[in-house]
PDB file of C-alpha atoms in Angstrom:
ATOM      1  CA  UNK A   1      12.041 -43.836   7.469  1.00 67.00           C
ATOM      2  CA  UNK A   2      11.964 -40.118   8.350  1.00 81.00           C
ATOM      3  CA  UNK A   3      12.774 -37.323   5.556  1.00 94.00           C
ATOM      4  CA  UNK A   4      14.672 -35.323   8.206  1.00 97.00           C
ATOM      5  CA  UNK A   5      17.762 -36.242  10.139  1.00 97.00           C
ATOM      6  CA  UNK A   6      18.269 -36.283  13.925  1.00 96.00           C
ATOM      7  CA  UNK A   7      19.963 -33.241  13.518  1.00 97.00           C
ATOM      8  CA  UNK A   8      17.387 -31.504  11.468  1.00 98.00           C
ATOM      9  CA  UNK A   9      14.601 -32.539  13.805  1.00 98.00           C
ATOM     10  CA  UNK A  10      16.897 -31.322  16.742  1.00 97.00           C
ATOM     11  CA  UNK A  11      17.074 -27.991  14.786  1.00 98.00           C
ATOM     12  CA  UNK A  12      13.319 -27.765  14.202  1.00 98.00           C
ATOM     13  CA  UNK A  13      12.400 -28.832  17.740  1.00 98.00           C
ATOM     14  CA  UNK A  14      14.864 -26.008  19.290  1.00 98.00           C
ATOM     15  CA  UNK A  15      14.253 -23.203  16.735  1.00 98.00           C
ATOM     16  CA  UNK A  16      10.747 -23.680  15.508  1.00 98.00           C
ATOM     17  CA  UNK A  17      11.921 -23.808  11.918  1.00 98.00           C
ATOM     18  CA  UNK A  18      14.335 -25.499   9.509  1.00 98.00           C
ATOM     19  CA  UNK A  19      15.825 -23.987   6.384  1.00 98.00           C
ATOM     20  CA  UNK A  20      16.610 -26.451   3.790  1.00 98.00           C
ATOM     21  CA  UNK A  21      18.816 -24.739   1.114  1.00 98.00           C
ATOM     22  CA  UNK A  22      18.523 -25.363  -2.667  1.00 98.00           C
ATOM     23  CA  UNK A  23      15.541 -27.497  -2.386  1.00 98.00           C
ATOM     24  CA  UNK A  24      14.228 -26.341  -5.950  1.00 98.00           C
ATOM     25  CA  UNK A  25      16.355 -25.751  -8.838  1.00 98.00           C
ATOM     26  CA  UNK A  26      16.833 -22.570 -10.884  1.00 98.00           C
ATOM     27  CA  UNK A  27      14.525 -23.923 -13.602  1.00 98.00           C
ATOM     28  CA  UNK A  28      11.960 -24.863 -11.356  1.00 98.00           C
ATOM     29  CA  UNK A  29      12.030 -21.502  -9.504  1.00 98.00           C
ATOM     30  CA  UNK A  30      11.589 -19.635 -12.975  1.00 98.00           C
ATOM     31  CA  UNK A  31       8.871 -21.830 -13.915  1.00 98.00           C
ATOM     32  CA  UNK A  32       7.039 -20.896 -10.656  1.00 98.00           C
ATOM     33  CA  UNK A  33       7.777 -17.255 -11.104  1.00 98.00           C
ATOM     34  CA  UNK A  34       6.382 -17.507 -14.720  1.00 98.00           C
ATOM     35  CA  UNK A  35       3.300 -19.094 -13.308  1.00 98.00           C
ATOM     36  CA  UNK A  36       2.679 -16.438 -10.741  1.00 97.00           C
ATOM     37  CA  UNK A  37       2.917 -13.957 -13.573  1.00 97.00           C
ATOM     38  CA  UNK A  38       0.059 -15.791 -15.350  1.00 97.00           C
ATOM     39  CA  UNK A  39      -2.377 -15.489 -12.109  1.00 97.00           C
ATOM     40  CA  UNK A  40      -4.241 -12.480 -11.143  1.00 96.00           C
ATOM     41  CA  UNK A  41      -3.342 -11.451  -7.584  1.00 95.00           C
ATOM     42  CA  UNK A  42      -5.642 -10.087  -4.953  1.00 93.00           C
ATOM     43  CA  UNK A  43      -5.201  -7.445  -2.395  1.00 88.00           C
ATOM     44  CA  UNK A  44      -3.625  -8.976   0.575  1.00 89.00           C
ATOM     45  CA  UNK A  45      -4.293  -6.330   3.005  1.00 88.00           C
ATOM     46  CA  UNK A  46      -0.812  -5.455   3.620  1.00 88.00           C
ATOM     47  CA  UNK A  47       0.998  -2.352   2.065  1.00 89.00           C
ATOM     48  CA  UNK A  48       2.632  -3.097  -1.392  1.00 95.00           C
ATOM     49  CA  UNK A  49       1.997  -6.825  -1.047  1.00 96.00           C
ATOM     50  CA  UNK A  50      -0.236  -8.861  -3.791  1.00 96.00           C
ATOM     51  CA  UNK A  51      -1.564 -12.228  -2.806  1.00 97.00           C
ATOM     52  CA  UNK A  52      -2.084 -15.047  -5.136  1.00 97.00           C
ATOM     53  CA  UNK A  53      -4.892 -17.267  -3.345  1.00 96.00           C
ATOM     54  CA  UNK A  54      -5.597 -20.904  -3.622  1.00 95.00           C
ATOM     55  CA  UNK A  55      -2.751 -21.690  -5.853  1.00 97.00           C
ATOM     56  CA  UNK A  56      -3.368 -25.303  -5.945  1.00 96.00           C
ATOM     57  CA  UNK A  57      -6.964 -24.729  -7.659  1.00 96.00           C
ATOM     58  CA  UNK A  58      -5.390 -21.904  -9.852  1.00 97.00           C
ATOM     59  CA  UNK A  59      -2.522 -23.870 -11.236  1.00 97.00           C
ATOM     60  CA  UNK A  60      -1.651 -27.602 -11.940  1.00 97.00           C
ATOM     61  CA  UNK A  61       2.179 -26.635 -11.251  1.00 98.00           C
ATOM     62  CA  UNK A  62       1.297 -25.523  -7.735  1.00 98.00           C
ATOM     63  CA  UNK A  63      -0.980 -28.426  -7.102  1.00 97.00           C
ATOM     64  CA  UNK A  64       1.853 -30.774  -8.006  1.00 97.00           C
ATOM     65  CA  UNK A  65       4.095 -28.780  -5.670  1.00 98.00           C
ATOM     66  CA  UNK A  66       1.800 -28.982  -2.874  1.00 97.00           C
ATOM     67  CA  UNK A  67       2.298 -33.018  -3.127  1.00 96.00           C
ATOM     68  CA  UNK A  68       5.926 -32.809  -3.729  1.00 97.00           C
ATOM     69  CA  UNK A  69       8.055 -35.111  -1.535  1.00 97.00           C
ATOM     70  CA  UNK A  70      10.321 -32.409  -0.779  1.00 97.00           C
ATOM     71  CA  UNK A  71       7.753 -30.800   0.988  1.00 98.00           C
ATOM     72  CA  UNK A  72       5.494 -33.553   2.460  1.00 97.00           C
ATOM     73  CA  UNK A  73       8.499 -35.505   3.847  1.00 97.00           C
ATOM     74  CA  UNK A  74       9.540 -33.070   6.256  1.00 98.00           C
ATOM     75  CA  UNK A  75       5.985 -31.753   6.951  1.00 98.00           C
ATOM     76  CA  UNK A  76       4.959 -35.505   7.926  1.00 97.00           C
ATOM     77  CA  UNK A  77       8.064 -35.750  10.293  1.00 98.00           C
ATOM     78  CA  UNK A  78       6.994 -32.804  12.401  1.00 98.00           C
ATOM     79  CA  UNK A  79       3.090 -33.229  12.111  1.00 97.00           C
ATOM     80  CA  UNK A  80       2.830 -36.881  12.816  1.00 96.00           C
ATOM     81  CA  UNK A  81      -0.859 -37.238  12.136  1.00 94.00           C
ATOM     82  CA  UNK A  82      -2.849 -38.022   8.829  1.00 93.00           C
ATOM     83  CA  UNK A  83      -2.139 -35.035   6.812  1.00 94.00           C
ATOM     84  CA  UNK A  84      -4.043 -32.707   4.787  1.00 92.00           C
ATOM     85  CA  UNK A  85      -3.326 -29.320   2.842  1.00 94.00           C
ATOM     86  CA  UNK A  86      -4.889 -26.218   4.668  1.00 92.00           C
ATOM     87  CA  UNK A  87      -3.859 -23.492   2.229  1.00 93.00           C
ATOM     88  CA  UNK A  88      -1.807 -22.491  -0.512  1.00 96.00           C
ATOM     89  CA  UNK A  89      -0.877 -19.014  -1.550  1.00 97.00           C
ATOM     90  CA  UNK A  90       1.707 -16.893  -2.946  1.00 98.00           C
ATOM     91  CA  UNK A  91       3.161 -13.283  -2.095  1.00 98.00           C
ATOM     92  CA  UNK A  92       4.812 -10.679  -4.183  1.00 97.00           C
ATOM     93  CA  UNK A  93       6.101  -7.998  -1.935  1.00 97.00           C
ATOM     94  CA  UNK A  94       7.503  -4.516  -3.216  1.00 96.00           C
ATOM     95  CA  UNK A  95       9.305  -1.862  -1.807  1.00 96.00           C
ATOM     96  CA  UNK A  96       8.070  -0.442   1.684  1.00 95.00           C
ATOM     97  CA  UNK A  97       6.202  -3.628   2.335  1.00 96.00           C
ATOM     98  CA  UNK A  98       6.189  -5.456   5.851  1.00 96.00           C
ATOM     99  CA  UNK A  99       4.427  -8.395   7.553  1.00 95.00           C
ATOM    100  CA  UNK A 100       4.107  -7.793  11.122  1.00 95.00           C
ATOM    101  CA  UNK A 101       4.915 -10.298  13.642  1.00 96.00           C
ATOM    102  CA  UNK A 102       2.363 -12.996  14.249  1.00 94.00           C
ATOM    103  CA  UNK A 103       1.973 -16.420  15.694  1.00 94.00           C
ATOM    104  CA  UNK A 104       3.588 -17.311  19.205  1.00 94.00           C
ATOM    105  CA  UNK A 105       2.683 -20.142  21.334  1.00 94.00           C
ATOM    106  CA  UNK A 106       1.660 -18.011  24.169  1.00 94.00           C
ATOM    107  CA  UNK A 107      -0.172 -15.079  22.394  1.00 93.00           C
ATOM    108  CA  UNK A 108      -3.746 -14.551  23.790  1.00 88.00           C
ATOM    109  CA  UNK A 109      -6.923 -15.646  22.277  1.00 82.00           C
ATOM    110  CA  UNK A 110     -10.212 -13.780  22.716  1.00 75.00           C
ATOM    111  CA  UNK A 111     -13.354 -15.849  23.569  1.00 70.00           C
ATOM    112  CA  UNK A 112     -16.589 -14.718  24.488  1.00 65.00           C
ATOM    113  CA  UNK A 113     -16.607 -14.208  28.158  1.00 66.00           C
ATOM    114  CA  UNK A 114     -12.967 -14.623  28.657  1.00 72.00           C
ATOM    115  CA  UNK A 115      -9.362 -14.671  27.166  1.00 77.00           C
ATOM    116  CA  UNK A 116      -7.242 -17.646  27.149  1.00 76.00           C
ATOM    117  CA  UNK A 117      -3.352 -17.915  26.381  1.00 75.00           C
ATOM    118  CA  UNK A 118      -3.331 -20.878  24.088  1.00 78.00           C
ATOM    119  CA  UNK A 119      -4.594 -21.281  20.614  1.00 82.00           C
ATOM    120  CA  UNK A 120      -4.472 -25.147  20.130  1.00 83.00           C
ATOM    121  CA  UNK A 121      -4.266 -24.513  16.539  1.00 84.00           C
ATOM    122  CA  UNK A 122      -0.684 -23.724  16.826  1.00 90.00           C
ATOM    123  CA  UNK A 123       1.231 -25.494  19.213  1.00 92.00           C
ATOM    124  CA  UNK A 124       4.541 -27.398  19.500  1.00 95.00           C
ATOM    125  CA  UNK A 125       4.581 -30.794  21.342  1.00 94.00           C
ATOM    126  CA  UNK A 126       6.720 -33.726  21.795  1.00 95.00           C
ATOM    127  CA  UNK A 127       5.738 -37.397  23.035  1.00 95.00           C
ATOM    128  CA  UNK A 128       7.297 -40.548  22.566  1.00 92.00           C
ATOM    129  CA  UNK A 129       9.987 -39.645  20.172  1.00 94.00           C
ATOM    130  CA  UNK A 130       7.877 -37.480  17.794  1.00 96.00           C
ATOM    131  CA  UNK A 131       6.954 -33.794  17.418  1.00 97.00           C
ATOM    132  CA  UNK A 132       3.313 -32.976  17.036  1.00 97.00           C
ATOM    133  CA  UNK A 133       2.915 -29.550  15.386  1.00 97.00           C
ATOM    134  CA  UNK A 134      -0.741 -29.213  14.099  1.00 94.00           C
ATOM    135  CA  UNK A 135      -0.359 -26.124  11.767  1.00 94.00           C
ATOM    136  CA  UNK A 136       3.151 -26.165   9.770  1.00 97.00           C
ATOM    137  CA  UNK A 137       3.928 -24.161   6.581  1.00 98.00           C
ATOM    138  CA  UNK A 138       6.442 -24.600   3.919  1.00 98.00           C
ATOM    139  CA  UNK A 139       7.827 -21.475   2.252  1.00 98.00           C
ATOM    140  CA  UNK A 140       9.617 -21.929  -1.049  1.00 98.00           C
ATOM    141  CA  UNK A 141      11.512 -18.955  -1.799  1.00 98.00           C
ATOM    142  CA  UNK A 142      11.574 -17.577  -5.471  1.00 98.00           C
ATOM    143  CA  UNK A 143      13.857 -14.395  -4.792  1.00 98.00           C
ATOM    144  CA  UNK A 144      17.028 -13.981  -2.784  1.00 98.00           C
ATOM    145  CA  UNK A 145      16.670 -12.190   0.316  1.00 98.00           C
ATOM    146  CA  UNK A 146      20.139 -11.446   1.855  1.00 98.00           C
ATOM    147  CA  UNK A 147      19.691  -8.537   4.180  1.00 98.00           C
ATOM    148  CA  UNK A 148      17.270  -6.932   6.298  1.00 97.00           C
ATOM    149  CA  UNK A 149      16.919  -4.117   3.618  1.00 97.00           C
ATOM    150  CA  UNK A 150      15.573  -6.941   1.339  1.00 97.00           C
ATOM    151  CA  UNK A 151      12.614  -7.539   3.719  1.00 97.00           C
ATOM    152  CA  UNK A 152      14.015 -10.601   5.542  1.00 98.00           C
ATOM    153  CA  UNK A 153      12.059 -13.273   7.445  1.00 98.00           C
ATOM    154  CA  UNK A 154      12.525 -12.398  11.249  1.00 98.00           C
ATOM    155  CA  UNK A 155      11.327 -14.303  14.232  1.00 98.00           C
ATOM    156  CA  UNK A 156      11.285 -14.246  18.182  1.00 98.00           C
ATOM    157  CA  UNK A 157      13.753 -16.949  19.267  1.00 98.00           C
ATOM    158  CA  UNK A 158      11.921 -19.610  21.270  1.00 97.00           C
ATOM    159  CA  UNK A 159       8.498 -18.276  20.945  1.00 97.00           C
ATOM    160  CA  UNK A 160       7.222 -21.434  19.745  1.00 97.00           C
ATOM    161  CA  UNK A 161       7.622 -22.722  23.192  1.00 97.00           C
ATOM    162  CA  UNK A 162       6.615 -19.535  25.086  1.00 96.00           C
ATOM    163  CA  UNK A 163       4.638 -19.706  28.110  1.00 95.00           C
ATOM    164  CA  UNK A 164       4.124 -15.979  28.632  1.00 95.00           C
ATOM    165  CA  UNK A 165       2.413 -13.618  26.018  1.00 95.00           C
ATOM    166  CA  UNK A 166       4.411 -10.702  24.535  1.00 95.00           C
ATOM    167  CA  UNK A 167       2.370  -8.432  22.256  1.00 94.00           C
ATOM    168  CA  UNK A 168      -0.844  -7.673  24.348  1.00 92.00           C
ATOM    169  CA  UNK A 169       0.948  -6.859  27.633  1.00 93.00           C
ATOM    170  CA  UNK A 170       3.421  -4.729  25.793  1.00 93.00           C
ATOM    171  CA  UNK A 171       0.612  -2.827  24.041  1.00 92.00           C
ATOM    172  CA  UNK A 172      -0.991  -2.450  27.395  1.00 92.00           C
ATOM    173  CA  UNK A 173       2.056  -0.857  28.772  1.00 93.00           C
ATOM    174  CA  UNK A 174       1.635   1.941  26.042  1.00 91.00           C
ATOM    175  CA  UNK A 175       4.330   0.614  23.456  1.00 88.00           C
ATOM    176  CA  UNK A 176       3.449   1.946  20.134  1.00 86.00           C
ATOM    177  CA  UNK A 177       5.988   1.031  17.575  1.00 91.00           C
ATOM    178  CA  UNK A 178       6.504  -2.531  16.128  1.00 95.00           C
ATOM    179  CA  UNK A 179       9.252  -4.745  17.421  1.00 96.00           C
ATOM    180  CA  UNK A 180      10.262  -5.130  13.922  1.00 95.00           C
ATOM    181  CA  UNK A 181      11.363  -1.501  14.120  1.00 93.00           C
ATOM    182  CA  UNK A 182      11.992  -0.915  17.897  1.00 93.00           C
ATOM    183  CA  UNK A 183      13.872  -4.181  18.238  1.00 94.00           C
ATOM    184  CA  UNK A 184      13.850  -6.896  20.757  1.00 96.00           C
ATOM    185  CA  UNK A 185      16.809  -8.825  22.380  1.00 97.00           C
ATOM    186  CA  UNK A 186      15.802 -12.086  20.697  1.00 98.00           C
ATOM    187  CA  UNK A 187      14.514 -10.933  17.280  1.00 98.00           C
ATOM    188  CA  UNK A 188      16.719 -12.612  14.630  1.00 98.00           C
ATOM    189  CA  UNK A 189      16.735 -12.657  10.966  1.00 98.00           C
ATOM    190  CA  UNK A 190      17.037 -15.245   8.320  1.00 98.00           C
ATOM    191  CA  UNK A 191      18.404 -14.709   4.964  1.00 98.00           C
ATOM    192  CA  UNK A 192      17.527 -17.217   1.828  1.00 98.00           C
ATOM    193  CA  UNK A 193      18.213 -17.902  -1.732  1.00 98.00           C
ATOM    194  CA  UNK A 194      15.822 -18.569  -4.557  1.00 98.00           C
ATOM    195  CA  UNK A 195      14.957 -22.235  -4.494  1.00 98.00           C
ATOM    196  CA  UNK A 196      15.291 -22.489  -0.580  1.00 98.00           C
ATOM    197  CA  UNK A 197      12.677 -24.291   1.417  1.00 98.00           C
ATOM    198  CA  UNK A 198      11.783 -23.063   4.991  1.00 98.00           C
ATOM    199  CA  UNK A 199       9.757 -25.495   7.220  1.00 98.00           C
ATOM    200  CA  UNK A 200       7.844 -23.439   9.621  1.00 98.00           C
ATOM    201  CA  UNK A 201       5.981 -24.164  12.737  1.00 98.00           C
ATOM    202  CA  UNK A 202       3.219 -21.378  12.971  1.00 96.00           C
ATOM    203  CA  UNK A 203       3.657 -21.247  16.592  1.00 96.00           C
ATOM    204  CA  UNK A 204       6.887 -19.563  16.060  1.00 98.00           C
ATOM    205  CA  UNK A 205       6.283 -15.555  16.378  1.00 97.00           C
ATOM    206  CA  UNK A 206       7.531 -14.471  12.940  1.00 98.00           C
ATOM    207  CA  UNK A 207       7.045 -11.821  10.492  1.00 97.00           C
ATOM    208  CA  UNK A 208       9.399  -9.681   8.031  1.00 98.00           C
ATOM    209  CA  UNK A 209      11.582  -6.692   8.042  1.00 97.00           C
ATOM    210  CA  UNK A 210      10.338  -3.537   6.008  1.00 96.00           C
ATOM    211  CA  UNK A 211      11.654  -4.192   2.602  1.00 97.00           C
ATOM    212  CA  UNK A 212      13.834  -0.981   1.414  1.00 96.00           C
ATOM    213  CA  UNK A 213      15.341  -2.427  -1.722  1.00 97.00           C
ATOM    214  CA  UNK A 214      13.658  -2.063  -5.071  1.00 96.00           C
ATOM    215  CA  UNK A 215      12.258  -5.008  -7.061  1.00 95.00           C
ATOM    216  CA  UNK A 216      10.024  -7.641  -6.001  1.00 95.00           C
ATOM    217  CA  UNK A 217      10.173 -10.555  -3.556  1.00 97.00           C
ATOM    218  CA  UNK A 218       8.275 -13.570  -4.419  1.00 98.00           C
ATOM    219  CA  UNK A 219       7.393 -16.851  -2.279  1.00 98.00           C
ATOM    220  CA  UNK A 220       4.961 -19.744  -2.546  1.00 98.00           C
ATOM    221  CA  UNK A 221       3.556 -20.909   0.822  1.00 98.00           C
ATOM    222  CA  UNK A 222       1.678 -24.032   1.781  1.00 97.00           C
ATOM    223  CA  UNK A 223       0.108 -24.822   5.162  1.00 95.00           C
ATOM    224  CA  UNK A 224      -0.600 -28.227   6.336  1.00 95.00           C
ATOM    225  CA  UNK A 225      -2.175 -29.929   9.288  1.00 93.00           C
ATOM    226  CA  UNK A 226      -4.007 -33.215  10.636  1.00 92.00           C
ATOM    227  CA  UNK A 227      -6.968 -34.083   8.403  1.00 89.00           C
ATOM    228  CA  UNK A 228      -9.185 -33.154  11.379  1.00 84.00           C
ATOM    229  CA  UNK A 229      -8.492 -29.473  10.984  1.00 76.00           C
ATOM    230  CA  UNK A 230     -10.469 -27.374   8.310  1.00 69.00           C
ATOM    231  CA  UNK A 231      -9.295 -25.293   5.534  1.00 62.00           C
ATOM    232  CA  UNK A 232      -7.694 -22.312   7.047  1.00 56.00           C
ATOM    233  CA  UNK A 233     -10.138 -19.412   7.492  1.00 55.00           C
ATOM    234  CA  UNK A 234     -10.826 -16.441   9.837  1.00 51.00           C
ATOM    235  CA  UNK A 235     -13.685 -17.536  12.363  1.00 47.00           C
ATOM    236  CA  UNK A 236     -15.941 -15.322  14.169  1.00 47.00           C
ATOM    237  CA  UNK A 237     -18.948 -15.379  16.440  1.00 43.00           C
ATOM    238  CA  UNK A 238     -21.178 -15.850  13.545  1.00 42.00           C
ATOM    239  CA  UNK A 239     -19.653 -19.123  12.476  1.00 44.00           C
ATOM    240  CA  UNK A 240     -22.317 -21.623  12.424  1.00 45.00           C
ATOM    241  CA  UNK A 241     -20.240 -24.655  13.878  1.00 47.00           C
ATOM    242  CA  UNK A 242     -19.229 -22.623  16.720  1.00 43.00           C
ATOM    243  CA  UNK A 243     -23.023 -21.520  17.513  1.00 40.00           C
ATOM    244  CA  UNK A 244     -21.986 -17.975  18.287  1.00 40.00           C
ATOM    245  CA  UNK A 245     -19.278 -18.860  20.639  1.00 42.00           C
ATOM    246  CA  UNK A 246     -17.688 -15.545  20.044  1.00 42.00           C
ATOM    247  CA  UNK A 247     -14.210 -16.499  18.739  1.00 43.00           C
ATOM    248  CA  UNK A 248     -12.499 -13.233  18.017  1.00 47.00           C
ATOM    249  CA  UNK A 249      -8.786 -13.469  17.445  1.00 61.00           C
ATOM    250  CA  UNK A 250      -5.401 -14.629  18.018  1.00 74.00           C
ATOM    251  CA  UNK A 251      -3.312 -11.610  18.930  1.00 84.00           C
ATOM    252  CA  UNK A 252      -0.961 -10.407  16.240  1.00 87.00           C
ATOM    253  CA  UNK A 253       1.163  -7.379  16.303  1.00 89.00           C
ATOM    254  CA  UNK A 254      -0.753  -5.748  13.321  1.00 84.00           C
ATOM    255  CA  UNK A 255      -3.827  -5.346  15.661  1.00 83.00           C
ATOM    256  CA  UNK A 256      -1.906  -3.070  18.253  1.00 86.00           C
ATOM    257  CA  UNK A 257       0.288  -1.273  15.812  1.00 86.00           C
ATOM    258  CA  UNK A 258      -2.698  -0.323  13.653  1.00 68.00           C
ATOM    259  CA  UNK A 259      -4.817   0.778  16.803  1.00 60.00           C
ATOM    260  CA  UNK A 260      -1.637   3.042  17.689  1.00 60.00           C
ATOM    261  CA  UNK A 261      -1.327   4.571  14.381  1.00 58.00           C
ATOM    262  CA  UNK A 262      -5.206   5.290  14.245  1.00 56.00           C
ATOM    263  CA  UNK A 263      -4.963   6.687  17.696  1.00 55.00           C
ATOM    264  CA  UNK A 264      -2.260   8.852  16.934  1.00 51.00           C
ATOM    265  CA  UNK A 265      -3.565  10.352  13.743  1.00 47.00           C
ATOM    266  CA  UNK A 266      -5.225  13.757  13.769  1.00 47.00           C
ATOM    267  CA  UNK A 267      -9.137  14.216  13.400  1.00 45.00           C
ATOM    268  CA  UNK A 268     -10.077  14.670   9.708  1.00 39.00           C
ATOM    269  CA  UNK A 269     -10.931  18.230   8.889  1.00 38.00           C
ATOM    270  CA  UNK A 270     -14.679  18.479   8.971  1.00 32.00           C
TER     271      UNK A 270
END
């Protein structure tokens, strides 16, 4: 028996995500917020955003949440492989924070000696009545996000099934601004309440709007995939099991936006 209804599976298949309102109650949300207050954050690398790393190891509460049927049931229905936890973390976003667009089924992947247009760790496929998505996240929202100014989740419609890359060709044409700021015909927003659960295929190109309102915005995220995938980490050409194969990166918007910002910055005074 599946955890998701046929209609929910249809929505996930056609959009790359599924919002499950009110999956967690107010008391559970309050307990998770209090638990994050107890854990020391680290620098996320993003402006005004704190990251809480390896939550299942840091907290018994978050370890139990990672195994909660409200998360695992929907995840199993869209991964359809023996399952493992790849990562678990939290984010606290303050004013002027933003997460640039990333993911995207067709965004380019650099390899030593060539560039390919498929990162097989994030795909969206269907076979014999089942979906097979190797990297799926569950986002548990601990704050209301009800407008763009709150720093809403945003995504490019259909990008989990895209066949043409968007980010690098756009940058090569000289585009400098983020799509989050410049806009795009199929860039859409999703608004949530504390306790909502978002089931997300990482093949969907997604990010957040710039947060303009005061106060923090909190969420907890868990990444799942088949047991043959390793814990999530950045890989490079020095990784032993790749024997120097030269994996560089899957294109993300931040690469091009930051390059543009650096290129347009004046030279420092000597």
